[in-house]
XYZ file of C-alpha atoms in Angstrom:
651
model
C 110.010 -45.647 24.736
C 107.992 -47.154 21.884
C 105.210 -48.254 24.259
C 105.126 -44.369 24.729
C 104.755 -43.276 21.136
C 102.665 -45.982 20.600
C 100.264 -44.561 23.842
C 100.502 -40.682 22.505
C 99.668 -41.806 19.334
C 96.429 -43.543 20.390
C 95.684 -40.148 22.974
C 95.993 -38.502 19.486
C 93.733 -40.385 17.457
C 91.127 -40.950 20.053
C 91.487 -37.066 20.536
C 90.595 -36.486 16.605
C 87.484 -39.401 17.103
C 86.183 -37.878 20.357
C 85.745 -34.179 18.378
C 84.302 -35.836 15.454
C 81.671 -37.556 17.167
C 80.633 -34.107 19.463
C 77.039 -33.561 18.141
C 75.639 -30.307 18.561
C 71.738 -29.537 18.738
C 70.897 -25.630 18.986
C 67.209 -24.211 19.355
C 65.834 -20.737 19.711
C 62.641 -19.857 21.353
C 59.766 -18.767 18.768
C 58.000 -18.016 21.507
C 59.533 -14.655 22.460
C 59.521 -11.580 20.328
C 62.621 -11.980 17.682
C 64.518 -8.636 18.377
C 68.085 -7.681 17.736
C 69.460 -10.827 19.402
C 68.461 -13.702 20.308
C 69.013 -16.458 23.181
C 70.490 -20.005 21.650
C 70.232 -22.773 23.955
C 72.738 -25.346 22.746
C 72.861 -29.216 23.719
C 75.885 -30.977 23.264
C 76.507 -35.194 23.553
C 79.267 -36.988 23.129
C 79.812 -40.989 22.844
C 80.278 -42.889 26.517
C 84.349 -42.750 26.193
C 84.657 -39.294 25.718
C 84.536 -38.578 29.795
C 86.913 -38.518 32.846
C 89.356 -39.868 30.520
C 89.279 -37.303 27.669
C 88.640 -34.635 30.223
C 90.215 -31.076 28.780
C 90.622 -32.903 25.118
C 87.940 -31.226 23.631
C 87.664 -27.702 24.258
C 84.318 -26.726 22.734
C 84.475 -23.729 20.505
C 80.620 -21.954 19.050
C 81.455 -19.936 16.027
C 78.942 -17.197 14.848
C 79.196 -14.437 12.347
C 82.672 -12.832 14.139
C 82.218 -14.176 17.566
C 83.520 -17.062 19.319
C 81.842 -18.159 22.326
C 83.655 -20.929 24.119
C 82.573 -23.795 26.749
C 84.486 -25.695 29.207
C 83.658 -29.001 29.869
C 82.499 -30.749 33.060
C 83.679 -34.013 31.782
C 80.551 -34.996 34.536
C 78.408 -36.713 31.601
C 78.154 -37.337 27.821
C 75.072 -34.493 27.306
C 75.916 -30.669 28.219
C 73.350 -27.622 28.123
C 74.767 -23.848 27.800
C 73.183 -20.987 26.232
C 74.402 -17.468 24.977
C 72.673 -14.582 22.814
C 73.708 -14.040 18.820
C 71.994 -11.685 16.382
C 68.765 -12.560 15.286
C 70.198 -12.829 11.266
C 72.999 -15.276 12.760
C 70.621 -18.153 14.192
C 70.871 -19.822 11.121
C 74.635 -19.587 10.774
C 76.356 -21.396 13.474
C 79.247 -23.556 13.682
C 81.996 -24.910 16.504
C 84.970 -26.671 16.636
C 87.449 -28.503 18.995
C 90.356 -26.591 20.429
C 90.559 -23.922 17.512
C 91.495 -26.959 14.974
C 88.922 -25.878 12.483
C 89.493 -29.757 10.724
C 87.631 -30.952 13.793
C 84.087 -29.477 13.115
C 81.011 -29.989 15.634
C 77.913 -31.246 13.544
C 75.419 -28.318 14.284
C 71.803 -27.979 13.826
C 69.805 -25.417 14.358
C 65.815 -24.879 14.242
C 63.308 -22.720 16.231
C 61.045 -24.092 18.683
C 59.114 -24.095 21.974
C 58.832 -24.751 25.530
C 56.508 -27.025 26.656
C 52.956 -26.165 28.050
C 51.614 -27.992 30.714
C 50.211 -31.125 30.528
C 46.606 -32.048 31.633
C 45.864 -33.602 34.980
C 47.159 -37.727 34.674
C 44.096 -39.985 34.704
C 44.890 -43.021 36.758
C 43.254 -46.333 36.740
C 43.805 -50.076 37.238
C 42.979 -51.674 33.635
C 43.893 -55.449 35.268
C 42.252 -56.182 37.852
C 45.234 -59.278 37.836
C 47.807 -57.465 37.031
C 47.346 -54.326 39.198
C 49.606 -51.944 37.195
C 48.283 -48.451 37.440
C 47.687 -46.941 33.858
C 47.813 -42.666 33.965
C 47.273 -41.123 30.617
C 47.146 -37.084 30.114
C 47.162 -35.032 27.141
C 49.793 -32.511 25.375
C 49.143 -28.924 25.798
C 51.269 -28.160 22.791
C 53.995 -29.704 20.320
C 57.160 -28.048 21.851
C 58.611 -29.211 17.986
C 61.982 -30.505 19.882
C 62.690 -33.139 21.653
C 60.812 -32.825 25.021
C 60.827 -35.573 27.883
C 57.739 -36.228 29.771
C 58.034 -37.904 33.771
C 55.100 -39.288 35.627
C 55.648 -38.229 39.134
C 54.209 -39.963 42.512
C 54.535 -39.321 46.344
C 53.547 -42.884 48.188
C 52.012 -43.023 51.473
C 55.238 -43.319 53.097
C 56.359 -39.630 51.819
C 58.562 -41.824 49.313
C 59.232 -39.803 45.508
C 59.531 -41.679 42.341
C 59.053 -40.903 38.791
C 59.308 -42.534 35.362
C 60.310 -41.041 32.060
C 57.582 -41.302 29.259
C 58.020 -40.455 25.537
C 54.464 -40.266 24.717
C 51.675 -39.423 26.756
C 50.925 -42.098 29.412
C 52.915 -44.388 31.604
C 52.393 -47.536 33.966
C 53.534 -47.319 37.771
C 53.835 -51.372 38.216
C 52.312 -53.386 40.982
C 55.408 -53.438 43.061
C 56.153 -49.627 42.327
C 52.855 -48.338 44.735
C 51.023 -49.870 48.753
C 47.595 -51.065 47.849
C 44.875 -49.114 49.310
C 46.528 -45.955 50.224
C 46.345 -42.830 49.231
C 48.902 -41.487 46.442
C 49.322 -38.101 44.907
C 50.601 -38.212 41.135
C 51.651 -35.326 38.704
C 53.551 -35.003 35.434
C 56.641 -32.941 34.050
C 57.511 -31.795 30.637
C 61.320 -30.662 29.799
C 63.221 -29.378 26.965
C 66.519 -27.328 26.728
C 63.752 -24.152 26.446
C 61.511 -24.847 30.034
C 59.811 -26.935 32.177
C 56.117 -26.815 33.209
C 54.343 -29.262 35.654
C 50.912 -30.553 35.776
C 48.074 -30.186 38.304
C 47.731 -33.271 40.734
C 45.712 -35.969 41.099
C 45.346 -37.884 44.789
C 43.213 -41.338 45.033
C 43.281 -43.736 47.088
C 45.333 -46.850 44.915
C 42.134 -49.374 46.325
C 39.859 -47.429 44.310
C 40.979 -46.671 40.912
C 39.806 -50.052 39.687
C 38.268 -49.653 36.032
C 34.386 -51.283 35.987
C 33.500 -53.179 33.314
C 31.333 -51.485 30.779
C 27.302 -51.638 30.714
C 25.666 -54.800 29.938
C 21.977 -56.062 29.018
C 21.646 -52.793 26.631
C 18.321 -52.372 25.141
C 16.870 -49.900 23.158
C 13.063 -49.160 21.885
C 12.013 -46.664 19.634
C 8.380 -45.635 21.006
C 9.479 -44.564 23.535
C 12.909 -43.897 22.542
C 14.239 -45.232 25.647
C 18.206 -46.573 26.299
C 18.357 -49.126 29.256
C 21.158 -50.666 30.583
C 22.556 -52.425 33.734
C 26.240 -52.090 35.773
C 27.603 -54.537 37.646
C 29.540 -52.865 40.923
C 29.653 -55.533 43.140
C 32.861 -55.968 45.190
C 33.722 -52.373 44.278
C 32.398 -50.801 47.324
C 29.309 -48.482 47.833
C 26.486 -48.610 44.845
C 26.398 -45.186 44.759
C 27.108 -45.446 40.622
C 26.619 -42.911 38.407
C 26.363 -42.894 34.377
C 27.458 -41.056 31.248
C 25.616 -41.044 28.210
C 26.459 -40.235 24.606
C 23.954 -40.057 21.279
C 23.867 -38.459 18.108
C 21.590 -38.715 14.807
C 21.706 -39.323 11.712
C 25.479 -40.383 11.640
C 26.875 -36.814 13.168
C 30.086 -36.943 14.143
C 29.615 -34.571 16.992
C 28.328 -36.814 20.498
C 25.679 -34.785 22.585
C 26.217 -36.136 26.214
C 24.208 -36.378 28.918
C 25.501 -36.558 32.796
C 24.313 -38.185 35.995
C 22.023 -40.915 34.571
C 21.189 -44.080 36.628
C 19.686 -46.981 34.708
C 17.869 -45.823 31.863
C 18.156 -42.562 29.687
C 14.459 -41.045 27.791
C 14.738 -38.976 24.487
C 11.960 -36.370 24.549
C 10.685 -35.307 21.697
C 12.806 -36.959 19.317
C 12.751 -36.377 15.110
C 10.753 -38.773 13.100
C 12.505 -41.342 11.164
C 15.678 -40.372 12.586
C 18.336 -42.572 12.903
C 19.960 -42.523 16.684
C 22.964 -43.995 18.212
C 23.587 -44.421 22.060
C 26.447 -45.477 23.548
C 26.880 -45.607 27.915
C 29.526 -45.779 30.388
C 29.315 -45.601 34.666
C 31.461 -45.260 37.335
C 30.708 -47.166 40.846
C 30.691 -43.955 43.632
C 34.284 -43.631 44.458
C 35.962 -40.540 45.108
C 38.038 -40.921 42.146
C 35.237 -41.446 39.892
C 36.991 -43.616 37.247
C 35.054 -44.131 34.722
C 34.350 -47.780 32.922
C 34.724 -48.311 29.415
C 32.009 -47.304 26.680
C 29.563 -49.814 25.741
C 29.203 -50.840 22.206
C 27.013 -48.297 20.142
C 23.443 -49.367 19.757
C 21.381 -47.259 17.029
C 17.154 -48.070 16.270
C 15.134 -45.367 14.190
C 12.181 -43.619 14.897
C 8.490 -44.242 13.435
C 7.809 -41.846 10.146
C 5.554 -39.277 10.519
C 3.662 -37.290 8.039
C 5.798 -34.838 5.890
C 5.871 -31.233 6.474
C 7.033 -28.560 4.443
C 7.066 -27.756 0.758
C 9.711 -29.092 -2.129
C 11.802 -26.550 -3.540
C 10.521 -26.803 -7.357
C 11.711 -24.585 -10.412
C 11.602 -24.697 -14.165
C 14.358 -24.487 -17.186
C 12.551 -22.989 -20.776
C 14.248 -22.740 -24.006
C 14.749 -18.997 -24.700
C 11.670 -17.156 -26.620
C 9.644 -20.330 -26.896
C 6.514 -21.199 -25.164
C 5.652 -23.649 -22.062
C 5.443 -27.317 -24.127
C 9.521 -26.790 -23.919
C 9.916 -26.481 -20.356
C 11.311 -28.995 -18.061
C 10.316 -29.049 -13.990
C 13.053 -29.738 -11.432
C 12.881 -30.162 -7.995
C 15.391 -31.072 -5.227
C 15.275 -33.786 -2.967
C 13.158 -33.346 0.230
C 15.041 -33.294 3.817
C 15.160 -36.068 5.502
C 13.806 -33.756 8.780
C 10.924 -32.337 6.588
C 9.961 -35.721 4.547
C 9.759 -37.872 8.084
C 9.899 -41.381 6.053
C 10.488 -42.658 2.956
C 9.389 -41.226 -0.042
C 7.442 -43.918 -2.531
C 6.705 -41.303 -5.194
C 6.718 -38.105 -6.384
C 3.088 -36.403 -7.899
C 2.791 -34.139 -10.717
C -0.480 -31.900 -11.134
C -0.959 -30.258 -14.585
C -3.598 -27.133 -14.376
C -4.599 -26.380 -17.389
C -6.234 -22.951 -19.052
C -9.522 -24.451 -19.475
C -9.862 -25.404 -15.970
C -9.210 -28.673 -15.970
C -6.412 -30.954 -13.930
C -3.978 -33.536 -15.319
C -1.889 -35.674 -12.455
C 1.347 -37.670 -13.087
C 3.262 -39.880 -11.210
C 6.919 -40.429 -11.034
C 8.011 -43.507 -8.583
C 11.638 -44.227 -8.649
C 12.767 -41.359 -6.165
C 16.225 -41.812 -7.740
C 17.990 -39.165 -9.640
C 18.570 -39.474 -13.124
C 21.861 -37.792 -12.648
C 23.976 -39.753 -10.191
C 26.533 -37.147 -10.160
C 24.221 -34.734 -8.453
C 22.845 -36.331 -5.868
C 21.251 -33.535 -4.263
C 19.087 -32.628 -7.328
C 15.918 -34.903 -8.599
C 14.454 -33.906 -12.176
C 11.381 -34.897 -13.740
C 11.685 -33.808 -17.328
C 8.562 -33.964 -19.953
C 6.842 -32.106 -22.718
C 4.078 -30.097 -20.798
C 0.680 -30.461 -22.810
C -0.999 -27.315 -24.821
C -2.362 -24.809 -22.640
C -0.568 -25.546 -19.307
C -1.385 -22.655 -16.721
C 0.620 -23.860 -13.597
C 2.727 -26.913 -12.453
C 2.220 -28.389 -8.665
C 5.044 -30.691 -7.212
C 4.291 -32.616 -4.070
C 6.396 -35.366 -1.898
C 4.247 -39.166 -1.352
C 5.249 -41.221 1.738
C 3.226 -43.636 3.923
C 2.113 -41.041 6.256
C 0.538 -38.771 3.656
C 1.845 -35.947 1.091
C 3.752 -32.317 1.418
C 1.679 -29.587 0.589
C 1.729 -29.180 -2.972
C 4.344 -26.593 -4.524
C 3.401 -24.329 -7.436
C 6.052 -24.007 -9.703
C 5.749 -20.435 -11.283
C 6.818 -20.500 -15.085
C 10.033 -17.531 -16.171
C 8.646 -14.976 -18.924
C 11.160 -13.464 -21.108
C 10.302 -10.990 -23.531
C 8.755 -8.506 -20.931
C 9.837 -5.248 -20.110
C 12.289 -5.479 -17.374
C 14.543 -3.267 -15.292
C 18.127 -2.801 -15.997
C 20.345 -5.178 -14.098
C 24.004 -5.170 -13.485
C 24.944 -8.737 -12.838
C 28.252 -9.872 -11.797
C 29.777 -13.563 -11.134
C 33.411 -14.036 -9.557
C 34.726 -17.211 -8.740
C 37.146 -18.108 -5.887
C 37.907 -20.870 -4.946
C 35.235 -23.248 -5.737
C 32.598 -20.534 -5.493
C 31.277 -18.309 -7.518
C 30.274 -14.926 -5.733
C 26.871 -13.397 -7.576
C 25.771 -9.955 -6.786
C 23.750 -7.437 -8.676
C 21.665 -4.085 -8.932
C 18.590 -2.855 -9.401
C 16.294 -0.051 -8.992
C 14.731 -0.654 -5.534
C 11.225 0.114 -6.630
C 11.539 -3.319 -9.141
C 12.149 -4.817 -5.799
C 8.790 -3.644 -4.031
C 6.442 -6.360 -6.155
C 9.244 -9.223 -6.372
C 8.606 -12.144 -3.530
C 12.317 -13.620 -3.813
C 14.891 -13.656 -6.209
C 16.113 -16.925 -7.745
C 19.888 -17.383 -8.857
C 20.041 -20.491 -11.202
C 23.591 -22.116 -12.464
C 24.297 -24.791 -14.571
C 27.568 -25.968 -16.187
C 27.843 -26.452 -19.921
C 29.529 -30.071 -19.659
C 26.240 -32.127 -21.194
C 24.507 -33.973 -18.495
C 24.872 -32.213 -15.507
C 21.809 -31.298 -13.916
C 20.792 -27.661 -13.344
C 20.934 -25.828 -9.748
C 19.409 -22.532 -7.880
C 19.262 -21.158 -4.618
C 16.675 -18.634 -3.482
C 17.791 -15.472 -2.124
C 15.265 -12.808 0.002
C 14.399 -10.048 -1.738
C 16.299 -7.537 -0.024
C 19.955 -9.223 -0.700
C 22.153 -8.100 -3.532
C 24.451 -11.033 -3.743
C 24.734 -14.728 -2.661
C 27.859 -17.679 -2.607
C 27.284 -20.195 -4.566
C 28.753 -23.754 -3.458
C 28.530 -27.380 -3.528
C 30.153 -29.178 -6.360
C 31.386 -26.683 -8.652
C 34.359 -27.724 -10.864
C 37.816 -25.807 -12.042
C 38.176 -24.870 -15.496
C 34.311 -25.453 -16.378
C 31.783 -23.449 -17.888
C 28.752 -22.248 -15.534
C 25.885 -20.485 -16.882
C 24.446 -18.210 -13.991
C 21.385 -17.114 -14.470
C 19.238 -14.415 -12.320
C 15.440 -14.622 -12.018
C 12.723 -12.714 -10.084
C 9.826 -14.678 -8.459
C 6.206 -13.011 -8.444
C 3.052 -14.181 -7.321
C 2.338 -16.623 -10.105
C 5.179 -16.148 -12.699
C 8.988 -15.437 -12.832
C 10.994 -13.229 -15.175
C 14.449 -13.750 -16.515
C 16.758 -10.704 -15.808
C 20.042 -11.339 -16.426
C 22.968 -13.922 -17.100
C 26.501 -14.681 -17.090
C 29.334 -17.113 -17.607
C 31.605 -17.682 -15.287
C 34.329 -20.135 -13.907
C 35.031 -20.813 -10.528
C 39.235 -21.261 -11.492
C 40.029 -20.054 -15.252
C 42.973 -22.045 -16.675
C 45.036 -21.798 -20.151
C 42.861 -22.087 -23.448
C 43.647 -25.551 -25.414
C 44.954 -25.313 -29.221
C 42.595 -23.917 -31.638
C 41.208 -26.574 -33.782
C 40.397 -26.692 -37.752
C 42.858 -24.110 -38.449
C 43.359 -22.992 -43.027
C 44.174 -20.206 -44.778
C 42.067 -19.373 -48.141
C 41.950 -16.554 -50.561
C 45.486 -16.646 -51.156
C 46.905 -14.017 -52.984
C 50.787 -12.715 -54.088
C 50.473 -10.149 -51.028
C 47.339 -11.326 -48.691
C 46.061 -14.383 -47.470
C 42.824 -14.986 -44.869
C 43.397 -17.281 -41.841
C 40.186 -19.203 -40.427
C 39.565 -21.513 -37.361
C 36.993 -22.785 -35.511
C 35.811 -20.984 -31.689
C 36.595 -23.271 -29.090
C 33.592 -24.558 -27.900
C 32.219 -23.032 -24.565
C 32.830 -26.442 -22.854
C 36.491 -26.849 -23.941
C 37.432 -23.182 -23.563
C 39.178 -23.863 -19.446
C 37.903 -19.741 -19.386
C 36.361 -17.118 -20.864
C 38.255 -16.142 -24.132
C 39.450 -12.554 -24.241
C 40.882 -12.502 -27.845
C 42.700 -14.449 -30.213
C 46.392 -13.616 -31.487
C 47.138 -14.256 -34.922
C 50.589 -13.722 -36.505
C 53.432 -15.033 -39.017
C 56.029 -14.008 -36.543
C 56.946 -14.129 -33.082
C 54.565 -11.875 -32.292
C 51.146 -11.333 -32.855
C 48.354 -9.247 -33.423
C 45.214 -9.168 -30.588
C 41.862 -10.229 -32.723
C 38.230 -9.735 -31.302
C 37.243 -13.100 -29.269
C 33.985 -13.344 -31.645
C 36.124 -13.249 -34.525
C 36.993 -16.352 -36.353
C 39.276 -15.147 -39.136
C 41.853 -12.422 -40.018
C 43.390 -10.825 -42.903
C 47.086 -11.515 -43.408
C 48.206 -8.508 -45.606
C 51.897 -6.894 -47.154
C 52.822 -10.566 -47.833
C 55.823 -11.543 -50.412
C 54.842 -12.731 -53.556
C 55.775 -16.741 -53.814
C 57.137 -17.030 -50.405
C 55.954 -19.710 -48.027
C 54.502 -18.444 -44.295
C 53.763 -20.173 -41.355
C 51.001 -18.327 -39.475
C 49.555 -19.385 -35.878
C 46.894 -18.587 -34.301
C 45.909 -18.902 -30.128
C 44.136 -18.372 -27.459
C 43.882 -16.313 -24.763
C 42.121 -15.818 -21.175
C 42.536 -14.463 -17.761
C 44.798 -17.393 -17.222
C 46.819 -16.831 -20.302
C 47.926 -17.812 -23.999
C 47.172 -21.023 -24.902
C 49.097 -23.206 -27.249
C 49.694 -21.940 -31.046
C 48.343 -24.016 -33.756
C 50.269 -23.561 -36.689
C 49.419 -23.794 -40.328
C 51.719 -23.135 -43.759
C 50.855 -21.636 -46.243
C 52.596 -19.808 -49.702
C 51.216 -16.907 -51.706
C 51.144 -16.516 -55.344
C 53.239 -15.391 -58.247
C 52.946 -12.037 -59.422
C 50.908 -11.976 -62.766
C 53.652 -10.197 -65.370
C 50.882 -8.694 -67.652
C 48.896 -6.910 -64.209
C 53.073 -5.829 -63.952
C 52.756 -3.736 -67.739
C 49.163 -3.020 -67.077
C 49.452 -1.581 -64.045
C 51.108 1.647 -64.401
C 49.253 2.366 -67.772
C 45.991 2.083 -66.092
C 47.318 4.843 -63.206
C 48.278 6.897 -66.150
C 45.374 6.376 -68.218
C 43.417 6.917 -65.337
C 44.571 10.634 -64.589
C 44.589 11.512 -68.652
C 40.465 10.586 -68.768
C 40.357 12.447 -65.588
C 41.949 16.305 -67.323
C 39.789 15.478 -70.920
C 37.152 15.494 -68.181
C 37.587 18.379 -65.654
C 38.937 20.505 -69.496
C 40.362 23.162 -66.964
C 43.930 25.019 -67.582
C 44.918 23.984 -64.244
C 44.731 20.227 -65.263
C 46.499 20.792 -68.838
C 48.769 23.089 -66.846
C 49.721 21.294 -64.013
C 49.311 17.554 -65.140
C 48.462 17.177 -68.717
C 51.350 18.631 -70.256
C 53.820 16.157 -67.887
C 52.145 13.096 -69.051
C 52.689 11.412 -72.078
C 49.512 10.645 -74.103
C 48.460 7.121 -73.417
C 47.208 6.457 -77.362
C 50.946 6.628 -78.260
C 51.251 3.564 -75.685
C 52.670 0.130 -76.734
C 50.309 -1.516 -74.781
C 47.329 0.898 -75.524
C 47.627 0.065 -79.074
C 47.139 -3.684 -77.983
C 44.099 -2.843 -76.480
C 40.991 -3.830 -77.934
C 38.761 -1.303 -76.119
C 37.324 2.298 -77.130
C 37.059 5.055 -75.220
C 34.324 7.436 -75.827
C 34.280 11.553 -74.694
């Protein structure tokens, strides 16, 4: 009898363990439309002793929002798969339990996901030609984003089936697994609790899947650009071998390929001084085609050639000053349009009186290594300069000089409405004009630099017949860009418009140098200093200024403001901030305390109001006056502190 309470008491407790350790995984398909309701496939496991044993110990119950759905169990494994529809609101909400006894509680997870697509065709090869394993790879269609179990299939010669479960995306069918030399058919499976898809097959012959070794005895020339190579395929049947070659310039990631090649591969027409890479594989004539491994990349550059094209050249002037203050710019010359190395840069000087003056910059290397895109040659141009030519110096010759038309201001111009939003990064310029301006203008020119010192200066030409442009590259958050708009004639350009902008505004910084002067017993004045352009983080729309909580809005080119109705001898603490697009700033505080009231201006005061209107009835001498507001007021002679009065008053 005790062995039998001792025996129900361990049915019991292994009873209480067995419903504890139920997991429960749940998934809906995202797939499929979400309507009203929605199909939950659920996958429970259990541990190993929870079978035949505990069969009918664990009724499984699914708890939703007022629904019970409940499962019996096969007892047939430790993993079970059922499915039933819930509201769509619900999916989220789900819970089970054991027999009713909500103490024993499921651990339930639920999360959206997808069936699996089908996989690619497996490639199949023999990597060891020791060995003998077969190696088939394929690729993922999609990311089901649950747990989905590939299987590499295969059908022998004999008619025999066999498969291998793979948690990635390749598998190896060992030596012992396949017949040498016959032909095989293999495919591959994807499964979750959602679906399962299949893949197209592949059939080879197992005798001919052997991988060749890669190319050997690569050489490469540049004149002709010519890739050579030989493959070994003895042993591996017919010579019927066929290549694959890859090349790309200039370090682009993107491979352009080239099919059917034999022994030796001929670039036509190739850049100068361009940098190419090659890279080769073959397979030996099979049916199966398998492919060997890529060579190792070998990359020679092409002879220079003599430049073509122009450089893009422009010019920066101080406002309303003449050409002696200008500095020349230009950007560096593409690679595909300088076609070698540039030794030098030359700078011709025309002058007014007809003659030429030619400089000479040789270090190619910008003075600004933060904008590498952007070369500038900056000096004082001599008295009487007319025009500025720019040209690029290599070893095979020099680019047609560039004339470098100087900007005008001062001259009539049209009206322009410029605007510059940034976005991300960007700034977004557009404009308007009156379209006959447009007529005589050969381009328009936007130019931006930032305020932060040292940063060189930028511009992009635009056709004549846009309205806006994107400006991008390496524009910062929170900085300062001048933008400037230009229009390009035939030998000079003319400054229309300009802006500042910011690509990202953020919150002002604290207003610095912040006192308070002219203090009186009821007014005080508060003064800072701006915040420098530089500093600002975005375009300031006002100030606030205030002694309390809140404050009044003051003009952003305003740098002081009155503080007025103030208490005599009381101490303030006024603030004063900052505010733009991306809001206020922090408040800089200062204290301050007004003055006494002066006790004589107290007695003097009212006489003078008095006094004031008395002077003003001797005056007028009408009977309305005397009427209406001489006879009310007293006369001011009889006046303590008029007799004190050392003054005279004459009528």
């Amino acid at each position: 009898m005790a062995w039998r309470k001792v025996k129900v008491h361990f049915v019991i407790v292994l009873y209480m363990w067995i419903c504890s350790q139920v997991v429960l995984n749940c998934w809906w398909n995202q797939t499929l439309p979400v309507g009203r309701n929605v199909s939950v496939v659920c996958h429970m496991s259990r541990p190993t002793l929870a079978r035949a044993n505990s069969c009918g110990l664990c009724q499984l119950n699914v708890i939703t929002q007022g629904h019970r759905h409940q499962f019996p169990s096969t007892c047939a494994s430790t993993k079970e798969t059922f499915s039933f529809s819930i509201a769509a609101e619900d999916r989220e909400n789900i819970r089970c339990v054991c027999n009713g006894n909500t103490a024993d509680t499921c651990n339930v997870t639920v999360r959206g996901g997808y069936p699996p697509s089908p996989p690619s065709r497996p490639v199949c090869a023999v990597e060891d030609l020791e060995v003998e394993d077969i190696y088939c790879s394929w690729t993922k269609s999609n990311e089901p984003m649950i747990p989905t179990v590939y299987a590499l299939h295969w059908k022998d010669y004999d008619g025999n089936f066999k498969s291998i479960e793979s948690s990635s995306d390749s598998a190896v069918i060992k030596r012992t697994e396949y017949m040498k030399s016959t032909y095989t058919t293999v495919w591959v499976t994807a499964e979750n609790v959602l679906g399962s898809v299949q893949s197209e097959k592949s059939d080879f012959n197992t005798g001919h899947i052997k991988r060749p070794d890669p190319p050997y005895n690569i050489s490469l020339t540049s004149a002709p650009l010519e890739f050579i190579w030989d493959m070994d395929c003895d042993g591996m049947g017919p010579l019927d071998k066929s290549c694959q070659v890859q090349y790309h310039e200039n370090n682009h990631m993107d491979w352009i390929e080239v099919d059917d090649c034999q022994a030796m591969f001929v670039l036509e027409d190739p850049q100068p001084f361009t940098l190419y890479s090659f890279r080769v594989r073959c397979h030996c004539g099979h049916e199966e085609k398998v492919m060997s491994s890529w060579s190792s990349v070998n990359s020679v550059r092409t002879p220079p050639a003599a430049p073509v094209g122009q450089l893009d050249v422009w010019s920066d002037c101080a406002p309303n000053s003449d050409k002696s203050s200008c500095n020349v710019y230009w950007k560096e010359m593409p690679l595909s349009q300088a076609r070698g190395e540039i030794i030098s840069y030359i700078v011709m000087l025309q002058l007014e009186n007809g003659t030429q003056v030619t400089r000479q910059r040789r270090d190619t290397v910008s003075q600004h290594p933060a904008e590498q895109s952007c070369l500038q040659l900056s000096f004082p141009l001599e008295p009487g300069v007319r025009g500025v030519f720019v040209s690029a110096n290599t070893s095979m010759g020099t680019s047609d000089p560039t004339f470098m038309p100087f900007a005008v201001r001062g001259q009539m111009k049209p009206e322009v409405n410029l605007s510059v939003v940034g976005e991300n990064q960007m700034l977004l310029v557009s404009w308007s004009i009156h379209p006959q301006f447009s007529e005589s203008v050969l381009e328009y020119v936007v130019q931006h630099v930032s305020v932060v010192p040292h940063l060189c200066l930028n511009w992009v030409r635009v056709n004549r017949t846009q309205r806006s442009v994107t400006l991008k590259g390496d524009l910062r958050n929170y900085t300062a860009y001048n933008v400037s708009l230009f229009a390009v004639f035939n030998n000079h350009s003319t400054f229309l418009s300009s802006e500042i902008a910011y690509t990202l505004e953020g919150v002002p910084p604290k207003v610095q140098q912040v006192h308070v002067n002219n203090i009186s017993h009821s007014s005080a004045t508060l003064i800072w200093s701006p915040i420098p352009v530089n500093e600002s983080k975005g375009v300031i729309l006002h100030y606030l200024v205030g002694i309390t909580e809140t404050g009044s809005k003051i003009s952003s080119d305003r740098t002081s403001a009155l503080l007025s109705e103030l208490q005599p001898a009381k101490q303030y603490q006024a603030w004063v901030s900052a505010v733009s697009a991306a809001g206020e700033g922090n408040r800089r505080f200062t204290t301050f305390s007004t003055n006494e009231k002066d006790r004589k201006y107290e007695e003097v005061e009212p006489f003078l109001f008095f006094f004031g209107i008395y002077i003003a009835c001797i005056i007028q001498n009408t009977l309305f006056c005397i009427q209406c507001c001489c006879v009310k007021i007293p006369d001011p002679i009889n006046s303590k502190t008029f007799k004190h009065m050392n003054f005279q008053v004459r009528i």
